[in-house]
Structures are given as structure tokens and as C-alpha cells.
mmCIF file of C-alpha atoms and ligand atoms in Angstrom:
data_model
loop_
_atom_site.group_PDB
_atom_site.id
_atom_site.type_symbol
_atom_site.label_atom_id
_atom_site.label_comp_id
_atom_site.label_asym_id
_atom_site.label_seq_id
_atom_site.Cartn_x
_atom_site.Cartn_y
_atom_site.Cartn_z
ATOM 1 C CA UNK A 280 0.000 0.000 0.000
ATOM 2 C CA UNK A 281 1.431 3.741 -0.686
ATOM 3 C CA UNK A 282 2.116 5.225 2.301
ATOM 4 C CA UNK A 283 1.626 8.884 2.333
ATOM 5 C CA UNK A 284 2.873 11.983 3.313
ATOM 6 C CA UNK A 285 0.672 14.609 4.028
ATOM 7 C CA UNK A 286 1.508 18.345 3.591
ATOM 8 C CA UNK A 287 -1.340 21.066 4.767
ATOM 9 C CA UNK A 288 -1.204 24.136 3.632
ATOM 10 C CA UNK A 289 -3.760 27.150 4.301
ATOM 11 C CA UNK A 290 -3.597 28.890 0.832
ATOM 12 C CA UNK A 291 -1.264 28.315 -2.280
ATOM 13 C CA UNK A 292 -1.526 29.139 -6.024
ATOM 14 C CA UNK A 293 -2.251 25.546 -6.562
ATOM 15 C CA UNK A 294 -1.272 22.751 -4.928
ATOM 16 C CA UNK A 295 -0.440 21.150 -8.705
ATOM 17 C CA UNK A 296 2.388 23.221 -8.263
ATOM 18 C CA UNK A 297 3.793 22.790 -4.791
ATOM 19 C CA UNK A 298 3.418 18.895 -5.591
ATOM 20 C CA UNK A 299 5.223 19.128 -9.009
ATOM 21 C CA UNK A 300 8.251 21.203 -7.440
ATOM 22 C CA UNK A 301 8.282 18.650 -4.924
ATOM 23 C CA UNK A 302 8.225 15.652 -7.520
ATOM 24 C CA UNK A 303 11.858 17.746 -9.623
ATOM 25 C CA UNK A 304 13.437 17.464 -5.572
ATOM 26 C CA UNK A 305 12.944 14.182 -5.542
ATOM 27 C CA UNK A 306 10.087 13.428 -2.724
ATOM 28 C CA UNK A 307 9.049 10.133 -2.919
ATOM 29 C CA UNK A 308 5.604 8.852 -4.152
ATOM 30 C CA UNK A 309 2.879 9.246 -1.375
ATOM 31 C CA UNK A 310 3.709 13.002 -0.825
ATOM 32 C CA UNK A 311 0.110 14.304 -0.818
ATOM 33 C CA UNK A 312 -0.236 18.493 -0.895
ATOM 34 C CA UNK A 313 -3.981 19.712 0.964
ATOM 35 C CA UNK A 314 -4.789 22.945 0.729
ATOM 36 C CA UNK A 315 -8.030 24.960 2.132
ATOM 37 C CA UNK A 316 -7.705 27.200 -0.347
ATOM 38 C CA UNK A 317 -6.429 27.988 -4.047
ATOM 39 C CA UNK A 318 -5.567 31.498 -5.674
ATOM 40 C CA UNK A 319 -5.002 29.908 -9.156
ATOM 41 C CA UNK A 320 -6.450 26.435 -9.024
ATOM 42 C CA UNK A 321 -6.886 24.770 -12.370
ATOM 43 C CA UNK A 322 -8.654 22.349 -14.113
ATOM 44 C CA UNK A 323 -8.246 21.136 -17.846
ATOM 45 C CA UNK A 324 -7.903 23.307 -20.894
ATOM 46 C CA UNK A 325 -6.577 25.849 -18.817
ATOM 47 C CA UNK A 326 -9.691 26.848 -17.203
ATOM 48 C CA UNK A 327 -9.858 28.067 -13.432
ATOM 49 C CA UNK A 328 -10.734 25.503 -10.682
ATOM 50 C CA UNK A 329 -12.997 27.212 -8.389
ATOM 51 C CA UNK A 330 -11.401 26.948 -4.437
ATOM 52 C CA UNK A 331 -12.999 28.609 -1.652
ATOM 53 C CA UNK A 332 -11.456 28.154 1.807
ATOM 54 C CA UNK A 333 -12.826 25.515 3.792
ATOM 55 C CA UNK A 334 -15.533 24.108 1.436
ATOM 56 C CA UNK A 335 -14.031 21.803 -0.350
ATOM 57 C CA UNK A 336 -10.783 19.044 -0.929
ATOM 58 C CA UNK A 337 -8.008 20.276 -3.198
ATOM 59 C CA UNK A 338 -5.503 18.083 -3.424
ATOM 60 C CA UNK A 339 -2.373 17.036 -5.412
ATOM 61 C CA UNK A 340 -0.792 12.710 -4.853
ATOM 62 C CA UNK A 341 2.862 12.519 -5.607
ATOM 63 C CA UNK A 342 2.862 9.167 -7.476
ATOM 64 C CA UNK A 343 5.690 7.066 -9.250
ATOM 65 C CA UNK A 344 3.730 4.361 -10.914
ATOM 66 C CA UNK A 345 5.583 1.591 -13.131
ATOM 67 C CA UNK A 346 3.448 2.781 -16.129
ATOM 68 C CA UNK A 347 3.499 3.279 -19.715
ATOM 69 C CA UNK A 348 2.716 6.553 -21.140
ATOM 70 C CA UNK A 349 -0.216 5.552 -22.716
ATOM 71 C CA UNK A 350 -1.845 4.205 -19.518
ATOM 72 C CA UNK A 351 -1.468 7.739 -18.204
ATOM 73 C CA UNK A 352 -5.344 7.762 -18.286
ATOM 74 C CA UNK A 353 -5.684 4.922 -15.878
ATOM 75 C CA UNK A 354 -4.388 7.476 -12.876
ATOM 76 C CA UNK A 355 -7.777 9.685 -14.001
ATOM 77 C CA UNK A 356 -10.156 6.963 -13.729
ATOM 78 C CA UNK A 357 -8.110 5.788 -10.415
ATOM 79 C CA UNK A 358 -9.042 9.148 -9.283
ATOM 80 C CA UNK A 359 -12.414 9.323 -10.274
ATOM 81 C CA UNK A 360 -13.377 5.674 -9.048
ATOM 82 C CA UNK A 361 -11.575 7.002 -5.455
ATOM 83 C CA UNK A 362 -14.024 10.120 -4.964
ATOM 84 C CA UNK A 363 -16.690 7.671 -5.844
ATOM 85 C CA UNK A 364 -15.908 5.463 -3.770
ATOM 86 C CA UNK A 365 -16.127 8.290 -1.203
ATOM 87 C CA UNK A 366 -19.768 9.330 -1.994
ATOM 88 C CA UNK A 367 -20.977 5.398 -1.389
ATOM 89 C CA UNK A 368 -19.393 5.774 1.988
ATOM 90 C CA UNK A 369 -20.700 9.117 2.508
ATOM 91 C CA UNK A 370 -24.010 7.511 1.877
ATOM 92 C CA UNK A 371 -24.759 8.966 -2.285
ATOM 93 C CA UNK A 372 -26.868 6.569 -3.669
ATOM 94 C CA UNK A 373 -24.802 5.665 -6.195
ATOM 95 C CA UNK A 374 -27.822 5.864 -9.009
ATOM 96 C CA UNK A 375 -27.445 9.679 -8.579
ATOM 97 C CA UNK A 376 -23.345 9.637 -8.706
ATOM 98 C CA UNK A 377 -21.677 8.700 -12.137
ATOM 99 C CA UNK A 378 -18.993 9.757 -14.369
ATOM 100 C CA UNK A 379 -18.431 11.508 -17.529
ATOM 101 C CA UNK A 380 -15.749 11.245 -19.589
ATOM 102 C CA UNK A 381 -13.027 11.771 -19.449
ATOM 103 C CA UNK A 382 -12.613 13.141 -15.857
ATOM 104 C CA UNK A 383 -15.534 14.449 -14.250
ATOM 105 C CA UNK A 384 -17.475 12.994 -11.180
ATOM 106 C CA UNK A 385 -21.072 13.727 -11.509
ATOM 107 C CA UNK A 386 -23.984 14.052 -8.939
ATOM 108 C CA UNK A 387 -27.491 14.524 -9.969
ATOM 109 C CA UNK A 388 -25.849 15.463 -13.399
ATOM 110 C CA UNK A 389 -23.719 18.211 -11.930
ATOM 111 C CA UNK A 390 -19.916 18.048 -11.815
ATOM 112 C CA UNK A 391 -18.989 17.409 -8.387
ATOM 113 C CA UNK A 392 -15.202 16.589 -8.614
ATOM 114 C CA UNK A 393 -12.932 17.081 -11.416
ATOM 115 C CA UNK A 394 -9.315 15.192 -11.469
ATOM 116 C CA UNK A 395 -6.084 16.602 -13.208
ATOM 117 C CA UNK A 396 -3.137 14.430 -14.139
ATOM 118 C CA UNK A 397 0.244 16.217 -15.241
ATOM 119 C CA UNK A 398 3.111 13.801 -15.736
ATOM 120 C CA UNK A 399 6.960 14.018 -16.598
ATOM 121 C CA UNK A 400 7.943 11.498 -18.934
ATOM 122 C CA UNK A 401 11.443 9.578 -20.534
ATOM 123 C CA UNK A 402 10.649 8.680 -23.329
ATOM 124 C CA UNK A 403 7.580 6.614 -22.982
ATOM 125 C CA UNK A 404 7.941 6.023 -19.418
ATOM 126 C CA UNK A 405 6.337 7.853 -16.635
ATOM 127 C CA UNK A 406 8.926 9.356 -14.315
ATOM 128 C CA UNK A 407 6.569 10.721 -11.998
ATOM 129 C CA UNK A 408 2.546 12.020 -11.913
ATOM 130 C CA UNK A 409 0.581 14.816 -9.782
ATOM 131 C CA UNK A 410 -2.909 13.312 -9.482
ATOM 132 C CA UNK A 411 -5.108 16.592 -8.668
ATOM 133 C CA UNK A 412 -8.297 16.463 -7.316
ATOM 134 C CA UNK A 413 -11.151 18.991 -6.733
ATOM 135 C CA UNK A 414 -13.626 17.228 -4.657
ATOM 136 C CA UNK A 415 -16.757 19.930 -4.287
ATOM 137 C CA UNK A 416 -17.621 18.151 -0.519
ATOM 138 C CA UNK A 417 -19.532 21.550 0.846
ATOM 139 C CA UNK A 418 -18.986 24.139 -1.513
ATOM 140 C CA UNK A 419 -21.657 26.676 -1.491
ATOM 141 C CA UNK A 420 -21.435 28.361 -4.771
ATOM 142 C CA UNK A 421 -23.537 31.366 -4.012
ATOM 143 C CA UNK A 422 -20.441 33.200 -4.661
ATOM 144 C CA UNK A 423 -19.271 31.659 -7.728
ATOM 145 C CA UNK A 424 -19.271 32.697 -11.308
ATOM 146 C CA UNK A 425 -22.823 32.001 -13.201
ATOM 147 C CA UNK A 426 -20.998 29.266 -15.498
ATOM 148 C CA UNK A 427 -19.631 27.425 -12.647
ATOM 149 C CA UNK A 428 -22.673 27.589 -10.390
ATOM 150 C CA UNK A 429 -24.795 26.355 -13.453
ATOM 151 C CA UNK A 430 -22.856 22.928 -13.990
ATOM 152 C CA UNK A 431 -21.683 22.055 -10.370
ATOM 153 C CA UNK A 432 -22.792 20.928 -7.122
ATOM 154 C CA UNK A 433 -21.085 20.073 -3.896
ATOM 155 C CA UNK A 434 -22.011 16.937 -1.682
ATOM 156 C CA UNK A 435 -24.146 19.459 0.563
ATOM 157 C CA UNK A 436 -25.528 21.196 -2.220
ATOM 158 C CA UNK A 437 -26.853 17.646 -2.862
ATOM 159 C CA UNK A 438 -27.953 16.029 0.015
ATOM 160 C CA UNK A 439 -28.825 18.914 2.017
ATOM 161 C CA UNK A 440 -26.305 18.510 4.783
ATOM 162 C CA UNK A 441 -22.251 19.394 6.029
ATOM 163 C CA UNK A 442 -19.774 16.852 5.547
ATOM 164 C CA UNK A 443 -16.467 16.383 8.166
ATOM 165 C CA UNK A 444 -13.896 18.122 5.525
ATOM 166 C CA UNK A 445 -11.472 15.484 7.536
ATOM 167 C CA UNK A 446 -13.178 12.750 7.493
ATOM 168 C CA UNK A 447 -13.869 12.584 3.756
ATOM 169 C CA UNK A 448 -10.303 13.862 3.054
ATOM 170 C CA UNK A 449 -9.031 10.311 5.190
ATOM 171 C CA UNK A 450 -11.886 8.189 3.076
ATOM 172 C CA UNK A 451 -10.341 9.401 -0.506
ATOM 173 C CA UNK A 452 -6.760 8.870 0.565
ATOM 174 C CA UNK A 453 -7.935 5.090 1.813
ATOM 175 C CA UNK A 454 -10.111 4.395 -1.510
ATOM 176 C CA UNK A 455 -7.021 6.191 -3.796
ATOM 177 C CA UNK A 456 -5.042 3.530 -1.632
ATOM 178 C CA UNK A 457 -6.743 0.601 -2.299
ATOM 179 C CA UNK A 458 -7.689 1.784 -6.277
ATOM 180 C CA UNK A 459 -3.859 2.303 -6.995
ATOM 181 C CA UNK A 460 -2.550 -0.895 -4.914
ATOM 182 C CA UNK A 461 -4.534 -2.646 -7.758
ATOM 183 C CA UNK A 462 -2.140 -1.640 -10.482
ATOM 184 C CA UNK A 463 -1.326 -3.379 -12.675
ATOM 185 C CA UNK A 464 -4.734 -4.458 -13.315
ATOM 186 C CA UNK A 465 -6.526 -1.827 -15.448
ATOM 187 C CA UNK A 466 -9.369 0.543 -13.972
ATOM 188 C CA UNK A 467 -10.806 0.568 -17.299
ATOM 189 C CA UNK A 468 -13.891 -2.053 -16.537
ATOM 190 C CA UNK A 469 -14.366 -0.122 -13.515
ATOM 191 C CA UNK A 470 -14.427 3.366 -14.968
ATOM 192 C CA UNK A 471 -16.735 2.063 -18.090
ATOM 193 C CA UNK A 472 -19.085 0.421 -15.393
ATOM 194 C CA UNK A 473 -20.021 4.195 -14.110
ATOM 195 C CA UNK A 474 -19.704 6.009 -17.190
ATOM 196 C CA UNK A 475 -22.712 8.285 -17.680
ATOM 197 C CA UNK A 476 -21.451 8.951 -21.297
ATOM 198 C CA UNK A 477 -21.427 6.000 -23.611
ATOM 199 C CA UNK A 478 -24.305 4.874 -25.529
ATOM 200 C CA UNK A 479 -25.548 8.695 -25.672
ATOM 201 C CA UNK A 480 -25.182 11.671 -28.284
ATOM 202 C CA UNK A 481 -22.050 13.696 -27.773
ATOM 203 C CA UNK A 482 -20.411 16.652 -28.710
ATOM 204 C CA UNK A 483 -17.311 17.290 -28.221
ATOM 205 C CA UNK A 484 -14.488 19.694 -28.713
ATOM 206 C CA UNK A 485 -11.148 18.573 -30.414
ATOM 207 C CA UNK A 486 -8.520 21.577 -30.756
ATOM 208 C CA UNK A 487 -10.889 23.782 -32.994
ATOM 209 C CA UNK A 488 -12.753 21.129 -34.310
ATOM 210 C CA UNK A 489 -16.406 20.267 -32.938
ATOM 211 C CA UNK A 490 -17.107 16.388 -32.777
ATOM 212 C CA UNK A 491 -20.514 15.110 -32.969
ATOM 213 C CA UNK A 492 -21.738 11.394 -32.716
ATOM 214 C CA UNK A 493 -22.466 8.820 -30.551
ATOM 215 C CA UNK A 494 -19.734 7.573 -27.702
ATOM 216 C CA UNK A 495 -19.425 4.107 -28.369
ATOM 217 C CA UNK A 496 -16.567 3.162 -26.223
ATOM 218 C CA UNK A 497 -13.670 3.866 -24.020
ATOM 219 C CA UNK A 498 -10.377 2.505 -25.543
ATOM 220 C CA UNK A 499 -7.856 0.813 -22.706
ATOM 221 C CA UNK A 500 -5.606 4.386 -23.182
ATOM 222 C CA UNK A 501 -8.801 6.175 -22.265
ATOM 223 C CA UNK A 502 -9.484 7.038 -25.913
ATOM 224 C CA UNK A 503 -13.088 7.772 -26.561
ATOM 225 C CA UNK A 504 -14.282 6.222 -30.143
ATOM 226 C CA UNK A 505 -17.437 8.301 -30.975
ATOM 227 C CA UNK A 506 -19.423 7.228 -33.839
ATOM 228 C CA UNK A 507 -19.968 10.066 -35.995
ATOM 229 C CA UNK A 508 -21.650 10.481 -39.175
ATOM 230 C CA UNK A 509 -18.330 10.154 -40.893
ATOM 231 C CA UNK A 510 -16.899 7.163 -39.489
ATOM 232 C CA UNK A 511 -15.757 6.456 -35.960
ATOM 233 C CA UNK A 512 -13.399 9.141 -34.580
ATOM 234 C CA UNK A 513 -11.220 8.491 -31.678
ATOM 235 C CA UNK A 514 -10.710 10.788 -29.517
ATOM 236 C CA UNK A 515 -7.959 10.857 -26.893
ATOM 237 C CA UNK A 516 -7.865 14.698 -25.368
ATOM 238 C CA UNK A 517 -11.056 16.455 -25.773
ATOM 239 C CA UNK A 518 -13.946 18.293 -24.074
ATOM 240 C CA UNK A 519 -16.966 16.741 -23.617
ATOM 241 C CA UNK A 520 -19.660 19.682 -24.004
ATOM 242 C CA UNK A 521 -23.487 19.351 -23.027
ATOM 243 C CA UNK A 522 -25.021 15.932 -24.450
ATOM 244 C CA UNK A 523 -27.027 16.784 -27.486
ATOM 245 C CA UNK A 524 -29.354 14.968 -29.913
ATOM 246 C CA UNK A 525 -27.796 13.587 -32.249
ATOM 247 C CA UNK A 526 -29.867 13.198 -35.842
HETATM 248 C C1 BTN B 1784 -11.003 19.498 -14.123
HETATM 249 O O1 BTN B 1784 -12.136 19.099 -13.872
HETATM 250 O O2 BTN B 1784 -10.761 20.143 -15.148
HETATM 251 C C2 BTN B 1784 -9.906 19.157 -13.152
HETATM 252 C C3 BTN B 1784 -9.991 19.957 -11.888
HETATM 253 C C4 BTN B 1784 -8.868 19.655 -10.931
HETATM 254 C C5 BTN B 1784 -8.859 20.603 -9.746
HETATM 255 C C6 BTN B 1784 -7.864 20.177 -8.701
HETATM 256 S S1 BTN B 1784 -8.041 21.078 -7.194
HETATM 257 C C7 BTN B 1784 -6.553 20.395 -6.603
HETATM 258 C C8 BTN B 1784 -5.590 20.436 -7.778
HETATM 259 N N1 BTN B 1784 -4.973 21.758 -7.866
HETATM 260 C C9 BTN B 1784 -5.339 22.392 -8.987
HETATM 261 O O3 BTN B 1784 -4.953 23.528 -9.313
HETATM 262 N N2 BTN B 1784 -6.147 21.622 -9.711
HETATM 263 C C10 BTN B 1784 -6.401 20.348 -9.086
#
């Protein structure tokens, strides 16, 4: 089992950061940066992570897995399986928690953690990962710009009641514990078994391009094959936008 190495911090930029300097020093796998709060927290695409202090998990894993780079996606679904894991122990019925893809943890619909993976590589080996999480536990997003407030929800938001901030920090390190420790076996039948996106109409966004079809399947890279009116198209870094009919 990692064993981890917990450093708390009040505020920082972003703990992707203080976890990737870490990672060039040479800390060890298991190093694990908390903050309460993030100035510059990030998601993908560049866009801003809203981080309140206090409300929610932010969190960065120092890890050093024996993996290819094209199993980079498996620490993603690791970290989305983890927070779900969390919601069945916080009590979620888990026909109102899902996933899209490729790393968003939904609640009634609503995105209620997000994960970001930056690696280093050599060549096509990993030499380390940061896998960042933005778990929305009590986040009240009264304050929070109109497009964030219209797509996410917190745990409260949801079931109408505070979490322990401690307590479901402890249950996602234990359930990223015991998802990792089961490397080298893929995630992949795990992740697909909660994914809220296959089988539906999709659009998504590929550089400029827009991609519209059906998601058939998730590839064991994480690859997305949509079938579009043109053929299947496999996508491997994209944004999923709102599900729309597809005709
Ligand atoms: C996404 O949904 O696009 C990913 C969001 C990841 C947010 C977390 S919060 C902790 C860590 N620090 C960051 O700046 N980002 C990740």
C-alpha cells in the first residue's frame, strides 16, 4: 500500500504546483499536498478551478507508478473511481453519482469533482505524476461565477447537509489507496461500469474542431471512439460539451 505523506497548507496558487516542485526534488511517491484554499487552481484546458477556503478538498498525490505513457489515463479513472468510492461511503446513492468522460465525477448530473493528471515522462515512461483532485464536498457556490454555479454541485448542495472536511479527506486517501494498490490491473472495466457517457449523443471539442456522434466506447488508453456520421473518430484529449441529440 502507498504510504503517504501529508503536507497542509492554508492557501497556495495551486497545490499542482507545490506537488510538481516537490516531484523535480525528488520526494518520494505518497507526498500528498492539501490545501483549504487555491488562488489559481486549475482544471483542464486551462480553465480556473474554483477553491474557496474551507468548502471543499483540493488536493495534489505525488505518485511514481511503473506505467506506460499511454496508460497515463488509468491514474484519471483511479481518481475518479476514489471520490466515488467516497460518496458510497458518505451515503450517495450511487444511481445519482456517475462519471463523464473523461474526468468528471457527476452528482445529480452536476460536476462534483474534477481530477487533473500532469506527468513528466522519458521517453515513454512515466517518471513521476501529480494526481489533482477537486472534490466539491460543501462548496456553497452562491459566490461563484454564473458558469460554474450552473454545472456544479457540492455533496451538501446535494444532500442537504455538512460533511467532516477530515473525514472525507481520510476516506479518498484510503479508496485512492486501495484503487492504486490494484495496479497493474486496469481501472478501465471499472471506470466504463459508471460512465454516464457511452451509448448517448455527444459533442465534443477537439482543438478547434467540434465532434458530434455517438460515444461508443472507451479505448484501454482512455481514448473515446465516438461514432460520428463520418466514421468512428477516436478521440484521446477532448472536451466533452453538453449531451445533445444527435440526428
Ligand atoms: C477538471 O475538472 O478540469 C480538473 C480539476 C482539478 C482541480 C484540482 S483542485 C486540486 C488540484 N490543484 C489544482 O490547481 N487543480 C487540481
Amino acid at each position: 500500500m502507498i504510504h503517504y505523506d501529508v503536507r497542509r497548507f492554508t492557501s497556495v496558487p495551486s497545490t499542482m504546483d507545490i506537488c510538481r516542485q516537490l516531484a523535480e526534488q525528488g520526494a518520494p511517491e505518497g507526498v500528498v499536498v492539501v490545501a483549504d484554499a487555491q488562488t489559481a487552481g486549475r482544471g483542464r484546458a486551462g480553465r480556473a478551478w474554483y477553491s474557496p477556503p474551507g468548502q471543499a478538498i483540493y488536493l495534489s498525490l505525488l505518485l511514481r507508478p511503473s506505467l506506460t505513457a499511454r496508460r497515463l489515463s488509468w491514474l484519471t479513472m483511479i481518481g475518479a473511481l476514489a471520490v466515488l468510492d467516497v460518496l458510497d461511503a458518505l451515503g450517495v446513492p450511487s444511481s445519482r453519482a456517475g462519471l463523464k468522460w473523461a474526468n468528471d465525477v457527476l452528482l445529480d448530473g452536476k460536476k462534483v469533482a474534477g481530477i487533473l493528471v500532469e506527468a513528466a515522462l522519458t521517453a515513454d515512461r512515466l517518471d513521476y505524476a501529480v494526481l489533482g483532485i477537486g472534490f466539491n464536498v460543501n462548496t456553497d457556490f452562491g459566490d461563484a461565477p454564473e458558469a460554474v454555479r450552473a454545472q456544479a454541485t457540492s455533496v451538501r448542495q446535494a444532500m442537504a447537509r455538512t460533511m467532516d472536511l477530515s473525514n472525507a479527506l481520510d476516506l479518498l486517501l484510503a479508496a485512492l489507496a486501495e484503487r492504486y494498490a490494484q495496479l497493474p490491473a486496469s481501472p478501465l472495466p471499472a471506470y466504463v461500469a459508471r460512465l454516464e457517457t457511452l451509448g448517448r449523443p455527444v459533442r465534443l471539442r477537439v482543438g478547434d474542431e467540434e465532434v458530434v456522434g455517438v460515444a461508443e466506447r472507451v479505448e484501454e488508453d482512455g481514448t473515446l471512439v465516438v461514432n460520428t456520421p463520418f466514421g468512428l473518430r477516436h478521440v484521446a484529449f477532448g472536451d466533452l460539451l453538453d449531451r445533445c441529440v444527435h440526428s
